mmCIF file of C-alpha atoms and ligand atoms in Angstrom:
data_model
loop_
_atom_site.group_PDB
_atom_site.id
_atom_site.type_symbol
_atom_site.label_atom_id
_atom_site.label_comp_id
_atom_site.label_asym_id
_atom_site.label_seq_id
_atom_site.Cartn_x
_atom_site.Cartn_y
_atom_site.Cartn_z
ATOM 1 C CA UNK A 133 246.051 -28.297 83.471
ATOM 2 C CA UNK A 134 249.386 -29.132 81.940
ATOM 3 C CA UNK A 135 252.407 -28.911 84.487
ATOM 4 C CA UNK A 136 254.626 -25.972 84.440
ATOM 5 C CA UNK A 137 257.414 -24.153 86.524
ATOM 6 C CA UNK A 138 256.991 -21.247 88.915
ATOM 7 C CA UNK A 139 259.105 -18.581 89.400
ATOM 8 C CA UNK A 140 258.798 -15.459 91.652
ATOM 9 C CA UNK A 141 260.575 -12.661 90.582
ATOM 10 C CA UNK A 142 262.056 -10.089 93.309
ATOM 11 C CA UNK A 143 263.886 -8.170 90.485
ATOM 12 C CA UNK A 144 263.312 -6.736 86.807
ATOM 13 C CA UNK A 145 266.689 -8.345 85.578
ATOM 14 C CA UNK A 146 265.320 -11.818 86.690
ATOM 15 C CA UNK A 147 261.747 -11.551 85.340
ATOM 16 C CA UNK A 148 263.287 -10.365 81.930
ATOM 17 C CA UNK A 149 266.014 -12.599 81.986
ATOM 18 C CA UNK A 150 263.947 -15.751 82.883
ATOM 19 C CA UNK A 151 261.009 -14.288 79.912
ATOM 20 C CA UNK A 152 263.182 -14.444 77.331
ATOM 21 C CA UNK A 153 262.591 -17.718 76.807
ATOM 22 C CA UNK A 154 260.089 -19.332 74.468
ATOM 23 C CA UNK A 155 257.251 -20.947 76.439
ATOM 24 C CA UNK A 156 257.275 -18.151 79.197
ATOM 25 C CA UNK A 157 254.918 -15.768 80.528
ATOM 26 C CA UNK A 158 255.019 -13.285 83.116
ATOM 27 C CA UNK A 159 251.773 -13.638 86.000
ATOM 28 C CA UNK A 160 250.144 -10.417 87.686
ATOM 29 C CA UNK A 161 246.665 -10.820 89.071
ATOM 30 C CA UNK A 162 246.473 -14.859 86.916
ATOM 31 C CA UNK A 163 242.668 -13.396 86.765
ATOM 32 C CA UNK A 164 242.758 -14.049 83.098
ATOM 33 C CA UNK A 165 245.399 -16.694 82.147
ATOM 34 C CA UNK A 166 244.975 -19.284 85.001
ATOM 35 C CA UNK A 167 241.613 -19.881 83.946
ATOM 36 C CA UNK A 168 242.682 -20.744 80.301
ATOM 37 C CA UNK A 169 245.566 -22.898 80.968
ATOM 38 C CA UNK A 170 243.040 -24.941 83.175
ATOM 39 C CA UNK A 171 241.009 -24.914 79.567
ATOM 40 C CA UNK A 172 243.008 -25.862 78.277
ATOM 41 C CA UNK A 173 243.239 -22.743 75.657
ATOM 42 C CA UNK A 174 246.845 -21.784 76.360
ATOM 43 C CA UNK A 175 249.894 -23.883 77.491
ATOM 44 C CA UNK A 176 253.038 -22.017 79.304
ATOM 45 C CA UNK A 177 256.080 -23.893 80.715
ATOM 46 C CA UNK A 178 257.113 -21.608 82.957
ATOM 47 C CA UNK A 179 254.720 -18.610 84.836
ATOM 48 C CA UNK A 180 257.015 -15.736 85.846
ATOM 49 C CA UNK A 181 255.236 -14.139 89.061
ATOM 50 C CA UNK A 182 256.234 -10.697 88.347
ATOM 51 C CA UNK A 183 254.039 -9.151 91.645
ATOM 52 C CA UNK A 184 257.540 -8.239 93.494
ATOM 53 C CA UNK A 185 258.411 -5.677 90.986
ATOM 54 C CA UNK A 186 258.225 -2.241 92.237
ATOM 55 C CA UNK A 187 255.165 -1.470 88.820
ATOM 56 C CA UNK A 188 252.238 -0.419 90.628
ATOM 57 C CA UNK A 189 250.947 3.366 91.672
ATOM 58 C CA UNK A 190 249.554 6.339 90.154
ATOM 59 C CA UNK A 191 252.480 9.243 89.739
ATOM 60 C CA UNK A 192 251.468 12.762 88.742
ATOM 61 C CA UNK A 193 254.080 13.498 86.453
ATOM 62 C CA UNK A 194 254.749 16.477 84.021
ATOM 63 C CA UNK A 195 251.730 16.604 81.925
ATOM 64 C CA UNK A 196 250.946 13.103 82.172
ATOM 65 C CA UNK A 197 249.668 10.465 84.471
ATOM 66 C CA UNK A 198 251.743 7.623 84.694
ATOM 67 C CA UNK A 199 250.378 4.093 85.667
ATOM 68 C CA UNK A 200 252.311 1.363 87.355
ATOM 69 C CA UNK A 201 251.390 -1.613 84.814
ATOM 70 C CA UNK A 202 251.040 -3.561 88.189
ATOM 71 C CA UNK A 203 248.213 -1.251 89.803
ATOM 72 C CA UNK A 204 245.534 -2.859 90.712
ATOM 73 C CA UNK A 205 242.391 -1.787 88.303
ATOM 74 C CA UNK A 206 240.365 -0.930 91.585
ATOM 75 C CA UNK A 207 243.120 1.391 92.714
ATOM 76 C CA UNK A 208 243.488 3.294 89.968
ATOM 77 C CA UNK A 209 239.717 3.871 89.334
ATOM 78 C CA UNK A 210 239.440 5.059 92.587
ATOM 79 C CA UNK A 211 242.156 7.291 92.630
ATOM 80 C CA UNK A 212 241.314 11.008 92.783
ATOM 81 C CA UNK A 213 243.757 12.515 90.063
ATOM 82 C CA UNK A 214 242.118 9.975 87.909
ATOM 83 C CA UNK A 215 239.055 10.111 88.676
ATOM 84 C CA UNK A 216 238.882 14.131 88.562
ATOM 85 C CA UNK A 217 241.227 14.469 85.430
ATOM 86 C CA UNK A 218 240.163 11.705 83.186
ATOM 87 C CA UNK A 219 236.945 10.293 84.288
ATOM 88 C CA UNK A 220 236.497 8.153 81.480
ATOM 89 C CA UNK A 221 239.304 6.055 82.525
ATOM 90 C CA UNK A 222 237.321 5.597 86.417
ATOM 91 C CA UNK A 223 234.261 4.977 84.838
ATOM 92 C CA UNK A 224 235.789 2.389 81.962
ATOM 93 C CA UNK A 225 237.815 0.238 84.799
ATOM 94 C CA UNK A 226 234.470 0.790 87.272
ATOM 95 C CA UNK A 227 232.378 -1.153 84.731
ATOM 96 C CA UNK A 228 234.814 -3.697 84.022
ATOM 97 C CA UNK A 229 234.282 -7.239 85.819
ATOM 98 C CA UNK A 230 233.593 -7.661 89.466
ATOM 99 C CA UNK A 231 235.082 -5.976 92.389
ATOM 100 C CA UNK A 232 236.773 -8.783 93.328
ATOM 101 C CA UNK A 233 238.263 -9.094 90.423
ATOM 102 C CA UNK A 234 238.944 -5.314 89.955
ATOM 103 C CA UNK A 235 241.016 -5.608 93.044
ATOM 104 C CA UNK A 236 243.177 -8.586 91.873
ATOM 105 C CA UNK A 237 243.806 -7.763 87.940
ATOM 106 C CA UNK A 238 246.594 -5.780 87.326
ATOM 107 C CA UNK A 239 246.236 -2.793 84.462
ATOM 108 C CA UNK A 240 249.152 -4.776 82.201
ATOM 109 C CA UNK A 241 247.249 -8.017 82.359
ATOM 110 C CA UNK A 242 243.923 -6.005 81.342
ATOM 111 C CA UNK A 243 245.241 -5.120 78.319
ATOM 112 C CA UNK A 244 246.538 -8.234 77.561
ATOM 113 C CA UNK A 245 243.550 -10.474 78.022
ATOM 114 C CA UNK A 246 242.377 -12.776 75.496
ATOM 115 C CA UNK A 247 239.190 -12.770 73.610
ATOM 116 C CA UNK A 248 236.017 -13.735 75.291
ATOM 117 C CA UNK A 249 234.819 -15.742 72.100
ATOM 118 C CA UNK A 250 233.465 -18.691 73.387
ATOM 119 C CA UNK A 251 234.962 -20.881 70.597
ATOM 120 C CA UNK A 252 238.631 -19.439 71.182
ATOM 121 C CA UNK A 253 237.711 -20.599 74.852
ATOM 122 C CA UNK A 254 236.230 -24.119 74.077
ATOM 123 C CA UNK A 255 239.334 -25.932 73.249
ATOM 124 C CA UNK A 256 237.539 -28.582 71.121
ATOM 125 C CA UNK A 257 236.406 -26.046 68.303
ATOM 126 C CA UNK A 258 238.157 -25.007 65.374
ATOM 127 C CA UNK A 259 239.585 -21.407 66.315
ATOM 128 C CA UNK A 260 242.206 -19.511 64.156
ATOM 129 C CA UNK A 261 243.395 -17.805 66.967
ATOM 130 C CA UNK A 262 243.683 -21.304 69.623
ATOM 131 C CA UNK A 263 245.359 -23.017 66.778
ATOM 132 C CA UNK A 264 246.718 -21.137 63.362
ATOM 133 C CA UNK A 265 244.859 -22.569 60.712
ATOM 134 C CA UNK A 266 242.440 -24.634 61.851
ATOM 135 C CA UNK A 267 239.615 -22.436 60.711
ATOM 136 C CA UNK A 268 237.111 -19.975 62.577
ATOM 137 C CA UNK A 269 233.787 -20.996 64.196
ATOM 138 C CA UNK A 270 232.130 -17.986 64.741
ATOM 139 C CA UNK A 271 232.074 -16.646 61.297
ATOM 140 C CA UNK A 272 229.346 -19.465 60.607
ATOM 141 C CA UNK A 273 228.582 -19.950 64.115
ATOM 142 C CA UNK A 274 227.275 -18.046 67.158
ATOM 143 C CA UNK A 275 228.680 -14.624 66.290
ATOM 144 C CA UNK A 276 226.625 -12.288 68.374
ATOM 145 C CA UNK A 277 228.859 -11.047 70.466
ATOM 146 C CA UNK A 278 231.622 -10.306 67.688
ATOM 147 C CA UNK A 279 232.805 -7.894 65.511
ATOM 148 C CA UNK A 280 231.204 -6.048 62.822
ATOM 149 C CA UNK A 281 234.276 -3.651 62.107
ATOM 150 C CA UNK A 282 237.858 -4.496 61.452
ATOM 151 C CA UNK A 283 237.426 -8.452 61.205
ATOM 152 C CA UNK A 284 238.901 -10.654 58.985
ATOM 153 C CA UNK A 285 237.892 -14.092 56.886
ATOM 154 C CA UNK A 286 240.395 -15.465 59.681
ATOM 155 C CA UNK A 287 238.791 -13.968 63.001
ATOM 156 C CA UNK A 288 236.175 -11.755 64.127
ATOM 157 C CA UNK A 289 236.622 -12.067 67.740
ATOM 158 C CA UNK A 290 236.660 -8.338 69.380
ATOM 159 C CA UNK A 291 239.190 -7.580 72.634
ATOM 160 C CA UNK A 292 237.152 -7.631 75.529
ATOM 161 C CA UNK A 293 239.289 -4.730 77.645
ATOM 162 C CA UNK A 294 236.967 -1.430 78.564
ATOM 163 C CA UNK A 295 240.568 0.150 79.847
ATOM 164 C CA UNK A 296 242.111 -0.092 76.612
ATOM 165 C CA UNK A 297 238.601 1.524 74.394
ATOM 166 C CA UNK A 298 239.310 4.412 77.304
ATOM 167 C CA UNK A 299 243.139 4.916 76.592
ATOM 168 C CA UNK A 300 242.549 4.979 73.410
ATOM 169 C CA UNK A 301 240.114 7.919 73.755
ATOM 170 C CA UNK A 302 242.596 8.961 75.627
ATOM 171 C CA UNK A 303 246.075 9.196 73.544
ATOM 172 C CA UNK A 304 247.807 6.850 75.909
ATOM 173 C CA UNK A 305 251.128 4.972 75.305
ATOM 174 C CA UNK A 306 252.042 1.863 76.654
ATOM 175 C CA UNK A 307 255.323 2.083 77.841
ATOM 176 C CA UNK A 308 257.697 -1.476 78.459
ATOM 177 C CA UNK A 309 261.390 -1.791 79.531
ATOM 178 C CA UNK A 310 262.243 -1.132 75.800
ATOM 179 C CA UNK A 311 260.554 1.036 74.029
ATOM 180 C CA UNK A 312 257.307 3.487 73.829
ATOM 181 C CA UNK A 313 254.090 1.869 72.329
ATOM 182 C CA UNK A 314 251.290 4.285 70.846
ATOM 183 C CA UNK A 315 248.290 2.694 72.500
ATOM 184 C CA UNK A 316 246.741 3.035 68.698
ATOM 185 C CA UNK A 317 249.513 0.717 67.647
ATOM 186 C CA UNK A 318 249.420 -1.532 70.703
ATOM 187 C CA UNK A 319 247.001 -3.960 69.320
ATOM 188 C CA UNK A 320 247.461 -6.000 65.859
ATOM 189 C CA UNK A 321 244.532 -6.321 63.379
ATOM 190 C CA UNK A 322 243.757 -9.772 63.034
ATOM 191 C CA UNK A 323 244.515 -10.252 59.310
ATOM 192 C CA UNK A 324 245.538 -13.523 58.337
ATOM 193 C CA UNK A 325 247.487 -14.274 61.856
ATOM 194 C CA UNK A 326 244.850 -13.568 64.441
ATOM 195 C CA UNK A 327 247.196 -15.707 66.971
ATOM 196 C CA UNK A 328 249.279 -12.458 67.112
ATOM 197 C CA UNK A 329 247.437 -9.691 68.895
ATOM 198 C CA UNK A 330 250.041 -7.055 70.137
ATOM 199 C CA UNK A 331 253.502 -5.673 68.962
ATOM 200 C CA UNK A 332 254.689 -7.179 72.184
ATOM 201 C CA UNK A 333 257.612 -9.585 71.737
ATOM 202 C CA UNK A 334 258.684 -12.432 73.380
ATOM 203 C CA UNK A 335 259.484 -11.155 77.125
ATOM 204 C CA UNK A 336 258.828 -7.663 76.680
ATOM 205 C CA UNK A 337 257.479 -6.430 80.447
ATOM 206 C CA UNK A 338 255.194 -3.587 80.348
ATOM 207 C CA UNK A 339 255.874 -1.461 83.098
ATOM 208 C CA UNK A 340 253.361 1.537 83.157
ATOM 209 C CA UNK A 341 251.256 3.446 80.940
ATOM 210 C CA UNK A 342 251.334 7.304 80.705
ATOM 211 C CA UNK A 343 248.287 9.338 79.841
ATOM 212 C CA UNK A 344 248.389 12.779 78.742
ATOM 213 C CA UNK A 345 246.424 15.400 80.836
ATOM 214 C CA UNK A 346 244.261 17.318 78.833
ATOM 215 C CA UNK A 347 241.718 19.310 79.224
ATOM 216 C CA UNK A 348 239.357 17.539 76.970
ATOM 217 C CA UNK A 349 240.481 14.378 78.953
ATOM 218 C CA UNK A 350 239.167 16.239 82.317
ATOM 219 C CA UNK A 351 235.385 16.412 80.313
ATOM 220 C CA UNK A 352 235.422 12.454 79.718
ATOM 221 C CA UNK A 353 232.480 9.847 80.105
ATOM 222 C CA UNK A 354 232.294 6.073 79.259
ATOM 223 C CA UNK A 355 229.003 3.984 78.199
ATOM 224 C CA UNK A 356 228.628 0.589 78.349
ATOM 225 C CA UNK A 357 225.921 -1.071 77.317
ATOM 226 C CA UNK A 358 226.286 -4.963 78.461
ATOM 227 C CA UNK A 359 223.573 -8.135 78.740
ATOM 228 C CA UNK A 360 223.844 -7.353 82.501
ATOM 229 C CA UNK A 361 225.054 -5.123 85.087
ATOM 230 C CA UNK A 362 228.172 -6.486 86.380
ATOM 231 C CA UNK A 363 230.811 -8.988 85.744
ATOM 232 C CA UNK A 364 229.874 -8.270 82.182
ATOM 233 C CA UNK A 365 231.883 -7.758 78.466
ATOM 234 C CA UNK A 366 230.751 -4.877 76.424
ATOM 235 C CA UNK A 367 228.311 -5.621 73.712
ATOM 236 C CA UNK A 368 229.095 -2.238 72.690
ATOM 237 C CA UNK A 369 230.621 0.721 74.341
ATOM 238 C CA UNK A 370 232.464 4.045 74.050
ATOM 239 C CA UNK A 371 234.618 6.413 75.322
ATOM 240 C CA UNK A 372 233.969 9.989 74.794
ATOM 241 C CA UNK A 373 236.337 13.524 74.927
ATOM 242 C CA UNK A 374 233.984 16.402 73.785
ATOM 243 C CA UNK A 375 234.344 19.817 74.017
ATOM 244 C CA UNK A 376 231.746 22.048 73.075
ATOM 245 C CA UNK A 377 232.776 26.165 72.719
ATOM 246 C CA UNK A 378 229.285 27.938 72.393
ATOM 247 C CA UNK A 379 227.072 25.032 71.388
ATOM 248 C CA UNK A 380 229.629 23.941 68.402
ATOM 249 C CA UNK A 381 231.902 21.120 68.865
ATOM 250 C CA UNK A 382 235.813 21.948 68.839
ATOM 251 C CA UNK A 383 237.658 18.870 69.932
ATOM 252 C CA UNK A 384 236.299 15.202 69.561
ATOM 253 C CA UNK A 385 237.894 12.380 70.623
ATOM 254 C CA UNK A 386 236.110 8.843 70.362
ATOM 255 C CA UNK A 387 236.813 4.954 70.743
ATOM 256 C CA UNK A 388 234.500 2.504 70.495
ATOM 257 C CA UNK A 389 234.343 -1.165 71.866
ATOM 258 C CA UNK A 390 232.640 -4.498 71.549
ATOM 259 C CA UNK A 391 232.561 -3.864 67.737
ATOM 260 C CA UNK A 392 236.010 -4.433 66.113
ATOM 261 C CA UNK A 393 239.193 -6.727 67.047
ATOM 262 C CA UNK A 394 241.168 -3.604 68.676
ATOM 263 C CA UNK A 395 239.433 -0.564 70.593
ATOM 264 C CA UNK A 396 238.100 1.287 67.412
ATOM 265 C CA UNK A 397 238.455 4.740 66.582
ATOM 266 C CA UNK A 398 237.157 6.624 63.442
ATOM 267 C CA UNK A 399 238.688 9.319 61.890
ATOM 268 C CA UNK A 400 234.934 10.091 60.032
ATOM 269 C CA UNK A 401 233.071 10.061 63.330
ATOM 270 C CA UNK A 402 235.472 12.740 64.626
ATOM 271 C CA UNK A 403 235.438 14.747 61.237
ATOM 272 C CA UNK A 404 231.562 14.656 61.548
ATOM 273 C CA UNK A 405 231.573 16.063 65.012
ATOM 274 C CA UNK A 406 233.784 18.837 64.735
ATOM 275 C CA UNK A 407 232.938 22.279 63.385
ATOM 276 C CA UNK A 408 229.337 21.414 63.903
ATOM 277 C CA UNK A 409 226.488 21.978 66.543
ATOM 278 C CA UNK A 410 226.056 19.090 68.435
ATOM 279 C CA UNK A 411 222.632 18.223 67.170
ATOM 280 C CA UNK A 412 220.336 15.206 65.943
ATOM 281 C CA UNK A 413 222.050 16.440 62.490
ATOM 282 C CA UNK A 414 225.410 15.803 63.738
ATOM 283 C CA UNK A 415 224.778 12.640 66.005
ATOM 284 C CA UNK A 416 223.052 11.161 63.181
ATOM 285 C CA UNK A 417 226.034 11.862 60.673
ATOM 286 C CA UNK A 418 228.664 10.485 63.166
ATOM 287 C CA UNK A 419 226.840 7.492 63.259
ATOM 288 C CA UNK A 420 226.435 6.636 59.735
ATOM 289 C CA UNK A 421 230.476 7.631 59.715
ATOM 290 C CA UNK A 422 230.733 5.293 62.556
ATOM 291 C CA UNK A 423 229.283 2.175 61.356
ATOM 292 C CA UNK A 424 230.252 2.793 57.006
ATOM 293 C CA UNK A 425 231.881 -0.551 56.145
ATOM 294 C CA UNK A 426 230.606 -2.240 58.974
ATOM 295 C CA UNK A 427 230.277 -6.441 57.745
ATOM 296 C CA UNK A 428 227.761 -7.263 60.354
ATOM 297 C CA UNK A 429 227.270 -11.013 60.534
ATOM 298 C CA UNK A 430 223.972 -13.430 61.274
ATOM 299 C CA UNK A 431 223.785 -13.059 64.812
ATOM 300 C CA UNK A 432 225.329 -9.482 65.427
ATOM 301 C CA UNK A 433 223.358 -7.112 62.969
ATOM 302 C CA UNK A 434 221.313 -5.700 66.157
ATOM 303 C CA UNK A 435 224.993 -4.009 66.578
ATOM 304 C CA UNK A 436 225.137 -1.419 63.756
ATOM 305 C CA UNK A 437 222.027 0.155 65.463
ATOM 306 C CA UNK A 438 223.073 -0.191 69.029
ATOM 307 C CA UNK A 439 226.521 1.597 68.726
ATOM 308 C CA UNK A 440 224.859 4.224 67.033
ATOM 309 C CA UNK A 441 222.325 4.849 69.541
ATOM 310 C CA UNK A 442 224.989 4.270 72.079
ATOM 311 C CA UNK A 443 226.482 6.754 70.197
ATOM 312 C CA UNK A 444 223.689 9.136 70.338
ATOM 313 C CA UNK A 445 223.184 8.364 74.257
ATOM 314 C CA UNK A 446 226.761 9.390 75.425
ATOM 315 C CA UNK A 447 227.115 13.148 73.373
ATOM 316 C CA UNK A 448 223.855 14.126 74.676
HETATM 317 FE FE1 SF4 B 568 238.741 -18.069 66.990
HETATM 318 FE FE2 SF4 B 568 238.605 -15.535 66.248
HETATM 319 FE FE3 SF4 B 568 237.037 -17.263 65.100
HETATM 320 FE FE4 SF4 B 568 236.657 -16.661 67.653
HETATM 321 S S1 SF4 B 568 236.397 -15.292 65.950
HETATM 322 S S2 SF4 B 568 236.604 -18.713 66.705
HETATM 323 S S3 SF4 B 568 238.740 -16.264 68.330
HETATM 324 S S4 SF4 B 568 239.285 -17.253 65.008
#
């Protein structure tokens, strides 16, 4: 591990002041980016320790629940406005990783962790989004785990996070000391600079996340279907808003992980849904929406099927 200066924050001004800088990143829970500056994978002068900062809770405000980016991931699935008016969002950050690590990771840091593609992570293989240009492994190379929607020739690495698949469903916005983020425009397809993954800039702080309260959010569920039952990436998964009036389908609201390089949501699955009984007719049509386009690769074909059935599984 390469040295590098430590700061601690005690005040907003500081932490931005101090971020502005190139080669500096703000540190929450260091659950995700200790680990790959040990790698080797990424290289930071200076870690701004931005724990001080008065960013964490769970506020019921008007017609939204606003997140402290700095709440612990095991705190806000367990909290009972959350839990009771957007269960999908409980049940996403309950699957995710280990309780241990649940109750270290901030929600900010979650959605800012880096691909788990093994060859991003391996500093001595060719990876796009490592190094610009140096090629991608995993389009020839182990691939299961990676994306059969939304890739590129560049990368097909998909973002690991089940909170932000659950926002998504969700209509969040990411919120920072600037400006209001969509969560659907949070994340950056991967294009021909897969290095750049968010329309964060240099220093930008994210300081909470607001979710609207819905009543379709209240009648939320999350599936994910993983190799094994904890401390565990998706292989696929998705979040789910559905509500039925008399058997037919009125609202729909869907995200999908473990599939594409941003939570993915389709347009055509909803369309299917909606307007329609929620039968084996309907499923089955959402599915072939969900999955039209789909490039799956050598390793990761067994996906097209599997996020349909997962599909299938959480609207019945
Ligand atoms: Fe790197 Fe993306 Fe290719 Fe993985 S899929 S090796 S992250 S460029």
């Amino acid at each position: 591990m390469d040295d590098f200066l430590y700061t601690r924050a005690d005040r907003p001004e500081t932490a931005l002041r101090l971020a502005a800088q190139p080669g500096v990143r703000f540190i929450a829970g260091g659950t995700d980016v200790l680990n790959l500056m040990k790698d080797g994978v990424e290289h930071h002068d200076h870690l701004v320790d931005i724990n001080a900062l008065p960013l964490s809770g769970v506020r019921d405000a008007d017609g939204r629940i606003e997140l402290g980016a700095l709440s612990r991931m095991s705190d806000v699935a367990g909290n009972p406005a959350v839990r009771d008016r957007m269960p999908v969002l409980s049940q996403a950050l309950l699957a995710a990783a280990s309780p241990q690590v649940r109750n270290m990771a901030s929600l900010g840091g979650n959605l800012m962790q880096r691909t788990r593609c093994w060859y991003f992570r391996d500093a001595s293989m060719p990876c796009n989004k490592r190094q610009p240009g140096s090629g991608c492994s995993a389009i020839r190379g182990q691939n299961r785990w990676h994306a059969i929607l939304g890739g590129s020739d560049h990368c097909i690495a998909v973002h690991p996070s089940d909170l932000a698949v659950a926002l998504t469903a969700l209509d969040a916005t990411v919120v920072t000391h600037q400006r209001r983020i969509a969560i659907a425009d949070f994340y950056l397809p991967p294009g021909a600079t897969p290095h750049l993954e968010t329309v964060l800039r240099q220093g930008e702080l994210i300081t909470r996340i607001d979710v609207p309260v819905t009543p379709l959010a209240k009648i939320s569920r999350y599936l994910k279907v993983r190799d094994r039952a904890t401390f565990e990436f998706a292989v696929v998964s998705v979040a789910a808003l559905v509500r039925l009036d008399d058997g037919v389908v009125h609202e729909a609201r869907l995200a999908f992980g473990g599939i594409a390089p941003q939570p993915w949501r389709s347009p055509a699955v909803e369309r299917a849904l909606i307007g329609r009984p929620l039968d084996e007719a309907s499923i089955k049509a959402a599915g072939e929406a969900l999955v039209r386009g789909a490039v799956p690769r050598e390793h990761n074909a067994f996906k097209v099927s599997l996020v349909q059935r997962a599909l299938a599984e959480v609207l019945s």
